[in-house]
Amino acid sequence: WSRGLGDVYKRQSLHCVKAWGRMVEVLRREGPFPDGVLLHSFCGPAEVVPGLCTLNAHFSISLSILRVKDQRAKAALNAVPLERLLLETDSPDSLCSAPGEWGEAFRLREAAEGLDSAINHPGNLPVVARIVARMTGRAEEVVAKATYQNAVRLFGGKDNP
């Protein structure tokens, strides 16, 4: 990152595991990011969210949020402003067994002969939306619509050139 993230790429996608303090420090030094920075498969603590928002961060949630203790996951999700929330499956990685209350996650079997491991599938996006909706007390439709609009705004698309 010595050349500066803002100088190298239009948008960044970052994944952080157990290094939130260091990552926030680097992003503060390199930011802000007018075109946005995406925190892939965000499972960080609620405390880092406000500071990251000031740097134009967006928070993408996957099934990995189920690996975080329930109260910590809810606190983190509720700290993220709805207009900065995105959904992902992290397919084909990160398939978590969603407890029955969340609905059964889709599983695909690898086609190669002799391999029988379950893998994640893009069809799990509605399961992620359902989890986020319940953990934040929002309607699934609200989460789905907002996260779609956020993705279009961040990445461009038919509604945002």
PDB file of C-alpha atoms in Angstrom:
ATOM      1  CA  TRP A   1       0.000   0.000   0.000  1.00  0.00           C
ATOM      2  CA  SER A   2       2.998   2.271  -0.168  1.00  0.00           C
ATOM      3  CA  ARG A   3       1.774   3.956  -3.377  1.00  0.00           C
ATOM      4  CA  GLY A   4      -1.569   4.792  -1.802  1.00  0.00           C
ATOM      5  CA  LEU A   5      -4.768   2.873  -2.319  1.00  0.00           C
ATOM      6  CA  GLY A   6      -6.583   5.920  -3.638  1.00  0.00           C
ATOM      7  CA  ASP A   7      -4.005   6.391  -6.399  1.00  0.00           C
ATOM      8  CA  VAL A   8      -3.972   2.802  -7.624  1.00  0.00           C
ATOM      9  CA  TYR A   9      -7.558   1.670  -7.878  1.00  0.00           C
ATOM     10  CA  LYS A  10     -10.921   3.309  -8.400  1.00  0.00           C
ATOM     11  CA  ARG A  11     -12.636   1.064  -5.819  1.00  0.00           C
ATOM     12  CA  GLN A  12     -11.136  -1.301  -3.300  1.00  0.00           C
ATOM     13  CA  SER A  13     -12.450  -4.556  -1.926  1.00  0.00           C
ATOM     14  CA  LEU A  14     -10.856  -5.568   1.351  1.00  0.00           C
ATOM     15  CA  HIS A  15     -11.174  -8.578   3.599  1.00  0.00           C
ATOM     16  CA  CYS A  16     -10.008  -8.261   7.186  1.00  0.00           C
ATOM     17  CA  VAL A  17      -9.628 -10.976   9.806  1.00  0.00           C
ATOM     18  CA  LYS A  18      -8.568 -10.070  13.341  1.00  0.00           C
ATOM     19  CA  ALA A  19      -6.653  -6.945  12.297  1.00  0.00           C
ATOM     20  CA  TRP A  20      -9.335  -4.260  12.512  1.00  0.00           C
ATOM     21  CA  GLY A  21      -7.224  -1.704  14.366  1.00  0.00           C
ATOM     22  CA  ARG A  22      -4.390  -1.949  11.860  1.00  0.00           C
ATOM     23  CA  MET A  23      -6.742  -1.894   8.867  1.00  0.00           C
ATOM     24  CA  VAL A  24      -8.572   1.204  10.139  1.00  0.00           C
ATOM     25  CA  GLU A  25      -5.213   2.890  10.744  1.00  0.00           C
ATOM     26  CA  VAL A  26      -4.056   2.177   7.170  1.00  0.00           C
ATOM     27  CA  LEU A  27      -7.374   3.251   5.664  1.00  0.00           C
ATOM     28  CA  ARG A  28      -7.335   6.525   7.619  1.00  0.00           C
ATOM     29  CA  ARG A  29      -3.827   7.202   6.326  1.00  0.00           C
ATOM     30  CA  GLU A  30      -4.736   6.315   2.711  1.00  0.00           C
ATOM     31  CA  GLY A  31      -8.332   7.598   2.562  1.00  0.00           C
ATOM     32  CA  PRO A  32     -10.878   8.907   2.149  1.00  0.00           C
ATOM     33  CA  PHE A  33     -12.108   6.925  -0.833  1.00  0.00           C
ATOM     34  CA  PRO A  34     -14.513   9.000  -2.935  1.00  0.00           C
ATOM     35  CA  ASP A  35     -15.441   5.985  -5.081  1.00  0.00           C
ATOM     36  CA  GLY A  36     -15.934   3.760  -2.030  1.00  0.00           C
ATOM     37  CA  VAL A  37     -14.226   0.851  -0.361  1.00  0.00           C
ATOM     38  CA  LEU A  38     -15.979  -2.493   0.089  1.00  0.00           C
ATOM     39  CA  LEU A  39     -15.409  -4.580   3.199  1.00  0.00           C
ATOM     40  CA  HIS A  40     -15.919  -8.082   1.843  1.00  0.00           C
ATOM     41  CA  SER A  41     -17.699 -10.607   4.077  1.00  0.00           C
ATOM     42  CA  PHE A  42     -17.720  -8.127   6.974  1.00  0.00           C
ATOM     43  CA  CYS A  43     -17.738  -9.739  10.418  1.00  0.00           C
ATOM     44  CA  GLY A  44     -15.962  -6.991  12.307  1.00  0.00           C
ATOM     45  CA  PRO A  45     -16.876  -5.308  15.560  1.00  0.00           C
ATOM     46  CA  ALA A  46     -19.566  -2.632  15.722  1.00  0.00           C
ATOM     47  CA  GLU A  47     -17.031  -0.160  17.129  1.00  0.00           C
ATOM     48  CA  VAL A  48     -15.138   0.149  13.809  1.00  0.00           C
ATOM     49  CA  VAL A  49     -18.213   0.927  11.690  1.00  0.00           C
ATOM     50  CA  PRO A  50     -18.626   4.702  12.320  1.00  0.00           C
ATOM     51  CA  GLY A  51     -14.967   5.475  11.566  1.00  0.00           C
ATOM     52  CA  LEU A  52     -15.038   3.343   8.430  1.00  0.00           C
ATOM     53  CA  CYS A  53     -18.205   5.095   7.250  1.00  0.00           C
ATOM     54  CA  THR A  54     -16.357   8.430   7.345  1.00  0.00           C
ATOM     55  CA  LEU A  55     -13.908   6.904   4.825  1.00  0.00           C
ATOM     56  CA  ASN A  56     -16.793   5.909   2.497  1.00  0.00           C
ATOM     57  CA  ALA A  57     -16.733   2.232   3.426  1.00  0.00           C
ATOM     58  CA  HIS A  58     -19.515  -0.172   2.472  1.00  0.00           C
ATOM     59  CA  PHE A  59     -20.129  -3.409   4.355  1.00  0.00           C
ATOM     60  CA  SER A  60     -20.908  -6.626   2.501  1.00  0.00           C
ATOM     61  CA  ILE A  61     -22.489  -9.372   4.604  1.00  0.00           C
ATOM     62  CA  SER A  62     -22.302 -13.094   3.823  1.00  0.00           C
ATOM     63  CA  LEU A  63     -23.281 -16.328   5.562  1.00  0.00           C
ATOM     64  CA  SER A  64     -20.027 -15.944   7.532  1.00  0.00           C
ATOM     65  CA  ILE A  65     -21.915 -13.613   9.889  1.00  0.00           C
ATOM     66  CA  LEU A  66     -23.400 -16.783  11.415  1.00  0.00           C
ATOM     67  CA  ARG A  67     -19.937 -17.730  12.687  1.00  0.00           C
ATOM     68  CA  VAL A  68     -19.919 -14.639  14.909  1.00  0.00           C
ATOM     69  CA  LYS A  69     -21.536 -14.784  18.346  1.00  0.00           C
ATOM     70  CA  ASP A  70     -25.175 -13.749  18.013  1.00  0.00           C
ATOM     71  CA  GLN A  71     -25.075 -10.549  20.104  1.00  0.00           C
ATOM     72  CA  ARG A  72     -21.831  -9.384  18.496  1.00  0.00           C
ATOM     73  CA  ALA A  73     -23.211 -10.094  15.000  1.00  0.00           C
ATOM     74  CA  LYS A  74     -26.426  -8.194  15.744  1.00  0.00           C
ATOM     75  CA  ALA A  75     -24.495  -5.237  17.158  1.00  0.00           C
ATOM     76  CA  ALA A  76     -22.236  -5.080  14.085  1.00  0.00           C
ATOM     77  CA  LEU A  77     -25.148  -5.345  11.637  1.00  0.00           C
ATOM     78  CA  ASN A  78     -27.160  -2.707  13.482  1.00  0.00           C
ATOM     79  CA  ALA A  79     -24.162  -0.344  13.464  1.00  0.00           C
ATOM     80  CA  VAL A  80     -24.018  -0.401   9.650  1.00  0.00           C
ATOM     81  CA  PRO A  81     -26.232   2.297   8.084  1.00  0.00           C
ATOM     82  CA  LEU A  82     -28.736   0.779   5.664  1.00  0.00           C
ATOM     83  CA  GLU A  83     -27.350   2.902   2.813  1.00  0.00           C
ATOM     84  CA  ARG A  84     -23.902   1.266   3.287  1.00  0.00           C
ATOM     85  CA  LEU A  85     -25.088  -2.335   3.496  1.00  0.00           C
ATOM     86  CA  LEU A  86     -24.488  -4.939   0.762  1.00  0.00           C
ATOM     87  CA  LEU A  87     -25.115  -8.678   0.551  1.00  0.00           C
ATOM     88  CA  GLU A  88     -22.969 -11.467  -0.867  1.00  0.00           C
ATOM     89  CA  THR A  89     -22.737 -15.224  -0.763  1.00  0.00           C
ATOM     90  CA  ASP A  90     -18.932 -15.516  -1.044  1.00  0.00           C
ATOM     91  CA  SER A  91     -19.704 -18.441  -3.326  1.00  0.00           C
ATOM     92  CA  PRO A  92     -18.290 -21.056  -3.628  1.00  0.00           C
ATOM     93  CA  ASP A  93     -16.586 -20.508  -0.250  1.00  0.00           C
ATOM     94  CA  SER A  94     -17.995 -19.889   3.203  1.00  0.00           C
ATOM     95  CA  LEU A  95     -21.004 -22.187   3.287  1.00  0.00           C
ATOM     96  CA  CYS A  96     -22.303 -22.126   6.829  1.00  0.00           C
ATOM     97  CA  SER A  97     -24.991 -24.384   8.100  1.00  0.00           C
ATOM     98  CA  ALA A  98     -27.799 -21.935   8.595  1.00  0.00           C
ATOM     99  CA  PRO A  99     -29.896 -22.928  11.596  1.00  0.00           C
ATOM    100  CA  GLY A 100     -33.425 -24.009  10.704  1.00  0.00           C
ATOM    101  CA  GLU A 101     -34.918 -20.637  11.638  1.00  0.00           C
ATOM    102  CA  TRP A 102     -32.957 -19.011   8.789  1.00  0.00           C
ATOM    103  CA  GLY A 103     -34.061 -21.473   6.146  1.00  0.00           C
ATOM    104  CA  GLU A 104     -31.911 -24.109   4.557  1.00  0.00           C
ATOM    105  CA  ALA A 105     -28.961 -22.817   2.576  1.00  0.00           C
ATOM    106  CA  PHE A 106     -28.506 -24.185  -0.915  1.00  0.00           C
ATOM    107  CA  ARG A 107     -25.734 -26.726  -1.350  1.00  0.00           C
ATOM    108  CA  LEU A 108     -24.194 -27.976  -4.537  1.00  0.00           C
ATOM    109  CA  ARG A 109     -22.102 -31.084  -4.925  1.00  0.00           C
ATOM    110  CA  GLU A 110     -18.865 -30.808  -6.780  1.00  0.00           C
ATOM    111  CA  ALA A 111     -19.169 -32.550 -10.115  1.00  0.00           C
ATOM    112  CA  ALA A 112     -15.718 -34.107 -10.094  1.00  0.00           C
ATOM    113  CA  GLU A 113     -15.807 -37.839  -9.513  1.00  0.00           C
ATOM    114  CA  GLY A 114     -14.915 -38.871  -6.009  1.00  0.00           C
ATOM    115  CA  LEU A 115     -15.480 -35.461  -4.426  1.00  0.00           C
ATOM    116  CA  ASP A 116     -18.495 -35.118  -2.183  1.00  0.00           C
ATOM    117  CA  SER A 117     -18.037 -31.816  -0.365  1.00  0.00           C
ATOM    118  CA  ALA A 118     -20.854 -29.291  -0.186  1.00  0.00           C
ATOM    119  CA  ILE A 119     -20.104 -25.880  -1.668  1.00  0.00           C
ATOM    120  CA  ASN A 120     -21.836 -22.537  -1.456  1.00  0.00           C
ATOM    121  CA  HIS A 121     -24.113 -21.276  -4.242  1.00  0.00           C
ATOM    122  CA  PRO A 122     -25.214 -17.800  -5.455  1.00  0.00           C
ATOM    123  CA  GLY A 123     -28.799 -18.877  -4.755  1.00  0.00           C
ATOM    124  CA  ASN A 124     -28.046 -18.273  -1.071  1.00  0.00           C
ATOM    125  CA  LEU A 125     -28.395 -14.510  -1.442  1.00  0.00           C
ATOM    126  CA  PRO A 126     -32.037 -14.582  -0.216  1.00  0.00           C
ATOM    127  CA  VAL A 127     -30.876 -16.550   2.847  1.00  0.00           C
ATOM    128  CA  VAL A 128     -28.316 -13.826   3.605  1.00  0.00           C
ATOM    129  CA  ALA A 129     -31.035 -11.177   3.161  1.00  0.00           C
ATOM    130  CA  ARG A 130     -33.306 -13.082   5.558  1.00  0.00           C
ATOM    131  CA  ILE A 131     -30.545 -13.329   8.181  1.00  0.00           C
ATOM    132  CA  VAL A 132     -29.709  -9.612   7.925  1.00  0.00           C
ATOM    133  CA  ALA A 133     -33.391  -8.660   8.057  1.00  0.00           C
ATOM    134  CA  ARG A 134     -34.058 -10.669  11.188  1.00  0.00           C
ATOM    135  CA  MET A 135     -30.890  -9.574  12.955  1.00  0.00           C
ATOM    136  CA  THR A 136     -31.641  -5.900  12.252  1.00  0.00           C
ATOM    137  CA  GLY A 137     -35.415  -6.025  12.731  1.00  0.00           C
ATOM    138  CA  ARG A 138     -36.104  -4.951   9.152  1.00  0.00           C
ATOM    139  CA  ALA A 139     -38.410  -6.479   6.561  1.00  0.00           C
ATOM    140  CA  GLU A 140     -36.659  -8.725   4.029  1.00  0.00           C
ATOM    141  CA  GLU A 141     -38.047  -6.588   1.212  1.00  0.00           C
ATOM    142  CA  VAL A 142     -36.481  -3.462   2.735  1.00  0.00           C
ATOM    143  CA  VAL A 143     -33.091  -5.165   3.008  1.00  0.00           C
ATOM    144  CA  ALA A 144     -33.310  -6.592  -0.522  1.00  0.00           C
ATOM    145  CA  LYS A 145     -34.301  -3.279  -2.122  1.00  0.00           C
ATOM    146  CA  ALA A 146     -31.768  -1.184  -0.200  1.00  0.00           C
ATOM    147  CA  THR A 147     -28.862  -3.539  -0.813  1.00  0.00           C
ATOM    148  CA  TYR A 148     -29.687  -3.742  -4.528  1.00  0.00           C
ATOM    149  CA  GLN A 149     -29.736   0.063  -4.765  1.00  0.00           C
ATOM    150  CA  ASN A 150     -26.492   0.269  -2.784  1.00  0.00           C
ATOM    151  CA  ALA A 151     -24.768  -2.193  -5.130  1.00  0.00           C
ATOM    152  CA  VAL A 152     -25.936  -0.266  -8.195  1.00  0.00           C
ATOM    153  CA  ARG A 153     -24.716   2.988  -6.641  1.00  0.00           C
ATOM    154  CA  LEU A 154     -21.313   1.518  -5.666  1.00  0.00           C
ATOM    155  CA  PHE A 155     -20.591  -0.593  -8.755  1.00  0.00           C
ATOM    156  CA  GLY A 156     -22.711   1.049 -11.432  1.00  0.00           C
ATOM    157  CA  GLY A 157     -25.336  -0.713 -13.486  1.00  0.00           C
ATOM    158  CA  LYS A 158     -28.496  -0.053 -15.403  1.00  0.00           C
ATOM    159  CA  ASP A 159     -29.649   2.532 -12.839  1.00  0.00           C
ATOM    160  CA  ASN A 160     -26.212   4.153 -12.384  1.00  0.00           C
ATOM    161  CA  PRO A 161     -23.774   4.390 -15.313  1.00  0.00           C
TER     162      PRO A 161
END
